[in-house]
Short mmCIF file of C-alpha atoms in Angstrom, two decimals:
data_model
loop_
_atom_site.label_atom_id
_atom_site.label_comp_id
_atom_site.label_asym_id
_atom_site.label_seq_id
_atom_site.Cartn_x
_atom_site.Cartn_y
_atom_site.Cartn_z
CA UNK A 1 -50.09 35.32 65.11
CA UNK A 2 -48.07 33.50 62.46
CA UNK A 3 -48.96 33.79 58.83
CA UNK A 4 -50.25 30.64 57.06
CA UNK A 5 -47.49 28.83 55.21
CA UNK A 6 -47.71 28.80 51.44
CA UNK A 7 -48.32 25.34 49.94
CA UNK A 8 -45.25 25.73 47.73
CA UNK A 9 -42.94 26.09 50.73
CA UNK A 10 -43.89 22.68 52.13
CA UNK A 11 -43.34 21.07 48.72
CA UNK A 12 -39.91 22.68 48.40
CA UNK A 13 -38.95 21.54 51.89
CA UNK A 14 -40.06 17.99 51.08
CA UNK A 15 -38.05 18.07 47.83
CA UNK A 16 -34.96 19.30 49.69
CA UNK A 17 -35.28 16.59 52.35
CA UNK A 18 -35.70 13.97 49.62
CA UNK A 19 -32.59 15.17 47.76
CA UNK A 20 -30.48 15.22 50.94
CA UNK A 21 -31.68 11.74 51.91
CA UNK A 22 -30.89 10.45 48.41
CA UNK A 23 -27.37 11.94 48.53
CA UNK A 24 -26.74 10.41 51.97
CA UNK A 25 -28.02 7.03 50.81
CA UNK A 26 -25.89 7.03 47.64
CA UNK A 27 -22.82 8.11 49.62
CA UNK A 28 -23.39 5.33 52.16
CA UNK A 29 -23.83 2.80 49.33
CA UNK A 30 -20.56 3.96 47.69
CA UNK A 31 -18.68 3.76 51.00
CA UNK A 32 -19.94 0.22 51.58
CA UNK A 33 -19.03 -0.74 48.02
CA UNK A 34 -15.37 0.26 48.44
CA UNK A 35 -15.24 -1.13 51.99
CA UNK A 36 -14.42 2.25 53.49
CA UNK A 37 -13.22 1.90 57.05
CA UNK A 38 -12.42 4.79 59.38
CA UNK A 39 -10.95 2.29 61.82
CA UNK A 40 -8.43 1.14 59.24
CA UNK A 41 -7.54 4.77 58.55
CA UNK A 42 -6.89 5.39 62.25
CA UNK A 43 -4.83 2.21 62.57
CA UNK A 44 -2.59 3.31 59.68
CA UNK A 45 -1.77 6.68 61.24
CA UNK A 46 1.54 5.35 62.71
CA UNK A 47 2.56 4.17 59.25
CA UNK A 48 1.81 7.62 57.83
CA UNK A 49 3.89 9.14 60.63
CA UNK A 50 6.83 6.89 59.71
CA UNK A 51 6.48 7.99 56.08
CA UNK A 52 6.64 11.64 57.13
CA UNK A 53 9.67 10.95 59.29
CA UNK A 54 11.41 9.27 56.34
CA UNK A 55 10.58 12.27 54.13
CA UNK A 56 11.92 14.93 56.48
CA UNK A 57 14.30 16.62 56.22
CA UNK A 58 14.25 16.69 52.40
CA UNK A 59 17.43 15.82 50.54
CA UNK A 60 18.12 19.30 49.13
CA UNK A 61 21.28 18.09 47.40
CA UNK A 62 19.02 16.30 44.92
CA UNK A 63 17.46 19.59 43.82
CA UNK A 64 20.20 20.36 41.29
CA UNK A 65 19.36 17.17 39.38
CA UNK A 66 15.76 18.28 38.75
CA UNK A 67 16.49 21.12 36.31
CA UNK A 68 16.61 19.00 33.15
CA UNK A 69 13.47 16.97 34.01
CA UNK A 70 11.57 20.20 34.73
CA UNK A 71 12.69 21.66 31.40
CA UNK A 72 11.51 18.48 29.70
CA UNK A 73 8.16 18.81 31.48
CA UNK A 74 7.77 22.37 30.17
CA UNK A 75 8.70 21.26 26.65
CA UNK A 76 6.11 18.47 26.78
CA UNK A 77 3.44 20.89 28.01
CA UNK A 78 4.29 23.54 25.40
CA UNK A 79 4.23 21.11 22.48
CA UNK A 80 1.10 19.34 23.70
CA UNK A 81 -0.74 22.61 24.33
CA UNK A 82 0.25 24.25 21.04
CA UNK A 83 -0.66 21.31 18.82
CA UNK A 84 -3.80 20.52 20.79
CA UNK A 85 -5.12 24.08 20.86
CA UNK A 86 -4.56 24.52 17.12
CA UNK A 87 -6.32 21.25 16.26
CA UNK A 88 -9.14 22.05 18.70
CA UNK A 89 -10.15 25.16 16.74
CA UNK A 90 -11.58 23.41 13.64
CA UNK A 91 -12.94 20.59 15.81
CA UNK A 92 -14.84 23.13 17.94
CA UNK A 93 -16.16 25.05 14.94
CA UNK A 94 -17.55 21.91 13.30
CA UNK A 95 -19.04 20.77 16.63
CA UNK A 96 -20.96 24.04 17.18
CA UNK A 97 -24.55 23.83 15.98
CA UNK A 98 -24.93 27.45 14.72
CA UNK A 99 -21.92 27.25 12.39
CA UNK A 100 -21.63 23.56 11.41
CA UNK A 101 -21.97 23.33 7.60
CA UNK A 102 -23.98 20.06 7.66
CA UNK A 103 -25.85 18.22 10.37
CA UNK A 104 -24.04 14.93 9.66
CA UNK A 105 -20.69 16.75 10.01
CA UNK A 106 -21.88 18.19 13.31
CA UNK A 107 -22.93 14.76 14.61
CA UNK A 108 -19.72 13.02 13.55
CA UNK A 109 -17.51 15.75 14.98
CA UNK A 110 -19.51 15.93 18.21
CA UNK A 111 -19.22 12.19 18.76
CA UNK A 112 -15.51 12.32 17.96
CA UNK A 113 -15.10 15.05 20.57
CA UNK A 114 -17.04 13.00 23.11
CA UNK A 115 -14.81 9.97 22.51
CA UNK A 116 -11.70 12.05 23.14
CA UNK A 117 -13.16 13.35 26.40
CA UNK A 118 -14.26 9.91 27.56
CA UNK A 119 -10.75 8.43 27.56
CA UNK A 120 -8.39 9.88 30.22
CA UNK A 121 -4.97 11.35 29.52
CA UNK A 122 -3.25 8.41 31.24
CA UNK A 123 -4.82 6.05 28.70
CA UNK A 124 -3.49 8.14 25.81
CA UNK A 125 -0.05 8.26 27.44
CA UNK A 126 0.10 4.47 27.80
CA UNK A 127 -1.25 4.00 24.29
CA UNK A 128 1.28 6.30 22.63
CA UNK A 129 4.09 5.00 24.84
CA UNK A 130 3.34 1.55 23.43
CA UNK A 131 3.18 2.95 19.90
CA UNK A 132 6.22 5.28 19.77
CA UNK A 133 8.15 4.14 22.85
CA UNK A 134 8.49 5.48 26.36
CA UNK A 135 9.69 9.06 26.59
CA UNK A 136 8.64 12.71 26.25
CA UNK A 137 7.40 12.33 22.67
CA UNK A 138 4.65 9.97 23.81
CA UNK A 139 3.73 12.41 26.57
CA UNK A 140 3.52 15.33 24.13
CA UNK A 141 1.19 13.40 21.80
CA UNK A 142 -0.99 12.33 24.73
CA UNK A 143 -1.27 15.91 25.96
CA UNK A 144 -2.11 17.07 22.43
CA UNK A 145 -5.09 14.72 22.37
CA UNK A 146 -6.04 15.77 25.91
CA UNK A 147 -5.87 19.45 24.88
CA UNK A 148 -8.06 18.86 21.84
CA UNK A 149 -10.67 17.17 24.04
CA UNK A 150 -10.81 19.97 26.62
CA UNK A 151 -10.44 23.08 24.45
CA UNK A 152 -12.79 21.89 21.69
CA UNK A 153 -15.53 21.28 24.26
CA UNK A 154 -15.13 24.68 25.92
CA UNK A 155 -14.77 26.56 22.64
CA UNK A 156 -17.75 24.86 20.97
CA UNK A 157 -19.93 25.93 23.90
CA UNK A 158 -18.63 29.49 23.55
CA UNK A 159 -19.45 29.46 19.82
CA UNK A 160 -22.98 28.23 20.50
CA UNK A 161 -23.58 31.26 22.74
CA UNK A 162 -22.39 33.95 20.30
CA UNK A 163 -24.55 36.75 18.92
CA UNK A 164 -26.06 35.23 15.77
CA UNK A 165 -26.95 38.62 14.32
CA UNK A 166 -23.35 39.23 13.26
CA UNK A 167 -23.30 35.79 11.66
CA UNK A 168 -26.53 36.54 9.78
CA UNK A 169 -25.14 39.89 8.60
CA UNK A 170 -22.09 38.22 7.05
CA UNK A 171 -24.33 35.62 5.40
CA UNK A 172 -26.74 38.28 4.09
CA UNK A 173 -23.85 40.12 2.45
CA UNK A 174 -22.98 36.99 0.46
CA UNK A 175 -20.19 35.69 2.67
CA UNK A 176 -18.98 32.12 2.32
CA UNK A 177 -18.88 29.64 5.17
CA UNK A 178 -15.23 30.43 5.83
CA UNK A 179 -16.01 34.16 5.87
CA UNK A 180 -18.84 33.54 8.32
CA UNK A 181 -16.38 31.79 10.61
CA UNK A 182 -13.68 34.42 10.15
CA UNK A 183 -15.79 37.57 10.49
CA UNK A 184 -18.85 36.34 12.37
CA UNK A 185 -17.46 33.83 14.85
CA UNK A 186 -13.78 34.40 15.56
CA UNK A 187 -14.03 38.08 16.65
CA UNK A 188 -16.55 37.03 19.29
CA UNK A 189 -14.77 33.96 20.67
CA UNK A 190 -11.12 34.95 20.23
CA UNK A 191 -10.72 36.24 23.84
CA UNK A 192 -12.15 32.99 25.21
CA UNK A 193 -9.96 30.98 22.85
CA UNK A 194 -6.81 32.68 24.13
CA UNK A 195 -7.96 32.21 27.72
CA UNK A 196 -8.63 28.51 27.11
CA UNK A 197 -5.19 28.10 25.51
CA UNK A 198 -3.42 29.57 28.53
CA UNK A 199 -5.56 27.55 30.92
CA UNK A 200 -4.74 24.41 28.94
CA UNK A 201 -1.03 25.10 29.33
CA UNK A 202 -1.51 25.22 33.11
CA UNK A 203 -3.41 21.92 33.06
CA UNK A 204 -0.77 20.29 30.89
CA UNK A 205 2.02 21.27 33.28
CA UNK A 206 0.21 19.30 36.00
CA UNK A 207 -0.79 16.50 33.67
CA UNK A 208 2.74 16.04 32.36
CA UNK A 209 3.89 15.31 35.92
CA UNK A 210 1.32 12.51 36.20
CA UNK A 211 2.06 11.16 32.71
CA UNK A 212 5.70 10.77 33.69
CA UNK A 213 4.61 8.12 36.19
CA UNK A 214 3.76 5.85 33.25
CA UNK A 215 7.01 6.56 31.42
CA UNK A 216 5.93 9.54 29.31
CA UNK A 217 8.91 11.73 30.25
CA UNK A 218 9.40 14.77 32.44
CA UNK A 219 9.73 15.16 36.18
CA UNK A 220 7.17 12.39 36.74
CA UNK A 221 9.71 9.78 35.63
CA UNK A 222 12.16 10.94 38.30
CA UNK A 223 9.39 10.97 40.90
CA UNK A 224 8.37 7.43 39.97
CA UNK A 225 11.97 6.16 40.27
CA UNK A 226 12.40 7.68 43.73
CA UNK A 227 9.07 6.28 44.90
CA UNK A 228 10.01 2.79 43.72
CA UNK A 229 13.34 2.95 45.53
CA UNK A 230 11.75 4.37 48.73
CA UNK A 231 13.92 7.52 48.70
CA UNK A 232 11.26 9.57 50.46
CA UNK A 233 13.59 12.43 51.34
CA UNK A 234 14.14 12.94 47.60
CA UNK A 235 10.43 12.49 46.97
CA UNK A 236 9.79 15.36 49.38
CA UNK A 237 12.20 17.59 47.45
CA UNK A 238 10.52 16.71 44.17
CA UNK A 239 7.03 17.41 45.55
CA UNK A 240 8.09 20.76 47.01
CA UNK A 241 9.76 21.70 43.71
CA UNK A 242 6.66 20.66 41.72
CA UNK A 243 4.43 22.74 43.99
CA UNK A 244 6.62 25.82 43.60
CA UNK A 245 7.00 25.26 39.86
CA UNK A 246 3.26 24.90 39.24
CA UNK A 247 2.57 27.96 41.39
CA UNK A 248 4.98 30.06 39.31
CA UNK A 249 3.46 28.79 36.05
CA UNK A 250 -0.03 29.67 37.28
CA UNK A 251 1.00 33.22 38.22
CA UNK A 252 2.72 33.78 34.87
CA UNK A 253 -0.26 32.36 33.00
CA UNK A 254 -2.73 34.51 34.93
CA UNK A 255 -0.68 37.63 34.21
CA UNK A 256 -0.52 36.76 30.50
CA UNK A 257 -4.25 36.07 30.42
CA UNK A 258 -5.08 39.44 31.99
CA UNK A 259 -2.81 41.21 29.51
CA UNK A 260 -4.00 39.39 26.37
CA UNK A 261 -7.70 38.90 27.03
#
């Protein structure tokens, strides 16, 4: 004899079915909106096969010409990460509700942070490329803004989850606002801050490759040139080198994060 089903179970099942149906309906609507066609995908398989044939074997002789662009990519990522992470610290502090000195400062800084996050890194790259000219300097500035947007958001959320008792103890002892930040906030969020900084460097290595496609320097510029001239065997070499390069950077960053945090 089966036990009677609890009323809550039927309601949960109905809610789950409703959510799944809504997701399926929205997905179908999106696919129709972009005119998604599996038939077109199947018909283009021969073209994709020709592209792979043109890309293989890779032109390994081109590998020696990638050293300088890769070094430029690292330089862009280092400068963008360093400047962005440093600027993100005060932005995050002022955007955290428990430590913001005034509510109007909190609101202004929070909205500023939201504006930075709303605009993608490619927009900043094109904007600064128009302002200072195409090249790695524009890419470094764009990545600085991108780093501020990401790190300030993550760090402000970490600050909002700190133990407020330490903050209250500093305030009760007559500490100023700067002393509250220094002795009540930073000791608690410093490990996360270092972790975010290293993570941002990893992101900027990848982002700098994409920014190069719009003329912001680095290996992306070389990749864009080879794509435009249909040198797919060289494109394959560049993609393989980027994959290996990013993998090495990730391993080094993870090792540094485990050692420092």
